[in-house]
Amino acid sequence: MTFEQAKIVIVLRDDLLGWQENNVTAFLSSAVTAAYPELVGDTYRDADGHEYLPMLGTPVMVMVADGDRLATIRERAATRGLRIGVYTADLFATGNDVDNRAAVASVATEKLDLVGIAVAGERRVVDKVVKGARLHP
């Protein structure tokens, strides 16, 4: 997937606190970065030659939806073969990656208490998957 083809959308549950929105967005952005390294741009340099870390080379849209819509978005993405990142409410109580994965692994798909989903893919497909979510205010 190239920058020109890609669309990245993070959908947050619409009842999160501000710090939770920030936390979920950051973690799900890292999921997309890890899954799609080809979407990472080049190193940044200022006029004095100092280097800065590269970032995703395509914009990340942040949207909101209720819990039912998040479940629908997860299902739509899965049926279209898209790789997705999930963040569940249980992850707010964990403190490390091992416990995060164990928390998700302990819950059946249809019972996941989703608070955020990251979707990356071809623009038209992603638009169909996230239909019904609205832009984050």
XYZ file of C-alpha atoms in Angstrom:
137
model
C 0.000 0.000 0.000
C 1.344 3.450 -0.885
C 0.746 6.873 0.631
C -1.516 7.758 -2.291
C -3.703 4.653 -1.900
C -3.905 4.569 1.879
C -6.459 5.867 4.285
C -6.036 5.522 8.031
C -8.999 6.000 10.334
C -9.168 5.633 14.085
C -12.688 5.392 15.462
C -13.163 6.137 19.160
C -16.179 5.282 21.260
C -18.123 8.491 21.788
C -18.227 8.351 25.606
C -14.501 8.390 26.418
C -12.797 10.927 28.669
C -10.246 13.232 27.038
C -7.218 11.368 28.420
C -8.721 8.080 27.232
C -9.239 9.459 23.716
C -5.598 10.548 23.603
C -4.337 7.233 24.960
C -6.403 5.097 22.582
C -5.492 7.246 19.576
C -1.780 7.021 20.342
C -1.807 3.256 20.843
C -3.888 2.593 17.730
C -1.661 4.885 15.631
C 1.297 2.784 16.737
C -0.583 -0.364 15.665
C -0.979 0.986 12.139
C 2.668 2.053 12.055
C 3.821 -1.406 13.148
C 1.545 -3.209 10.676
C 2.290 -0.959 7.700
C 5.902 0.270 7.857
C 5.649 1.250 4.185
C 3.330 4.084 5.273
C 6.111 5.686 7.333
C 7.762 8.655 5.663
C 11.361 9.789 5.767
C 13.303 11.291 8.644
C 12.624 14.987 9.275
C 15.499 17.493 9.380
C 15.402 21.136 10.368
C 17.431 23.884 8.717
C 20.274 23.301 11.209
C 20.522 19.627 10.296
C 18.964 18.179 13.447
C 17.109 14.947 12.741
C 13.638 14.039 13.991
C 11.739 10.789 13.885
C 9.765 9.921 10.771
C 5.965 9.868 10.953
C 3.161 8.234 9.076
C 3.161 9.710 5.594
C -0.600 9.852 5.244
C -3.085 11.715 7.437
C -4.832 9.888 10.264
C -8.550 10.652 10.517
C -10.076 10.431 13.986
C -13.781 9.676 14.179
C -16.289 8.751 16.889
C -19.129 6.266 17.111
C -21.138 4.452 19.746
C -20.223 0.956 20.918
C -22.632 -0.808 18.572
C -21.217 1.050 15.555
C -17.665 0.129 16.651
C -18.659 -3.541 16.645
C -20.166 -3.106 13.166
C -16.991 -1.397 11.919
C -14.857 -4.250 13.316
C -17.059 -6.792 11.548
C -17.060 -4.882 8.240
C -13.271 -4.576 8.315
C -12.839 -8.268 9.087
C -15.192 -9.373 6.307
C -13.223 -7.233 3.838
C -9.927 -8.761 4.946
C -8.537 -5.573 6.478
C -6.091 -5.789 9.344
C -7.404 -3.791 12.279
C -6.164 -2.622 15.632
C -8.472 -2.829 18.629
C -8.412 -1.175 22.019
C -10.809 -2.492 24.629
C -11.986 -0.974 27.910
C -10.041 -3.663 29.788
C -6.765 -2.154 28.559
C -7.260 0.941 30.703
C -6.558 -1.271 33.736
C -3.399 -2.964 32.414
C 0.088 -1.582 32.434
C 2.033 -3.486 29.805
C 1.816 -5.176 26.435
C 1.748 -8.738 27.806
C -1.248 -7.966 30.011
C -2.915 -6.041 27.154
C -2.726 -9.045 24.842
C -3.943 -11.373 27.624
C -6.930 -9.091 28.290
C -7.989 -9.165 24.639
C -7.331 -12.915 24.341
C -9.630 -13.658 27.287
C -12.750 -12.257 25.565
C -14.666 -13.667 22.596
C -14.810 -11.425 19.528
C -18.486 -10.516 19.841
C -18.047 -9.656 23.524
C -15.061 -7.310 23.150
C -15.816 -4.015 24.927
C -14.380 -1.905 22.108
C -13.402 1.687 22.840
C -11.331 2.184 19.710
C -10.522 0.644 16.344
C -7.815 1.480 13.817
C -8.426 0.698 10.159
C -5.942 1.189 7.344
C -6.405 0.279 3.721
C -7.411 1.464 0.296
C -9.420 4.671 0.623
C -12.696 3.466 -0.919
C -12.737 0.304 1.192
C -11.977 2.146 4.440
C -14.699 4.700 3.689
C -17.245 1.873 3.381
C -16.023 0.223 6.587
C -16.298 3.348 8.756
C -19.601 4.530 7.274
C -21.835 5.834 10.062
C -18.995 7.122 12.227
C -18.601 10.889 12.434
C -15.556 13.137 12.585
C -14.191 13.723 16.054
C -15.199 17.212 17.179
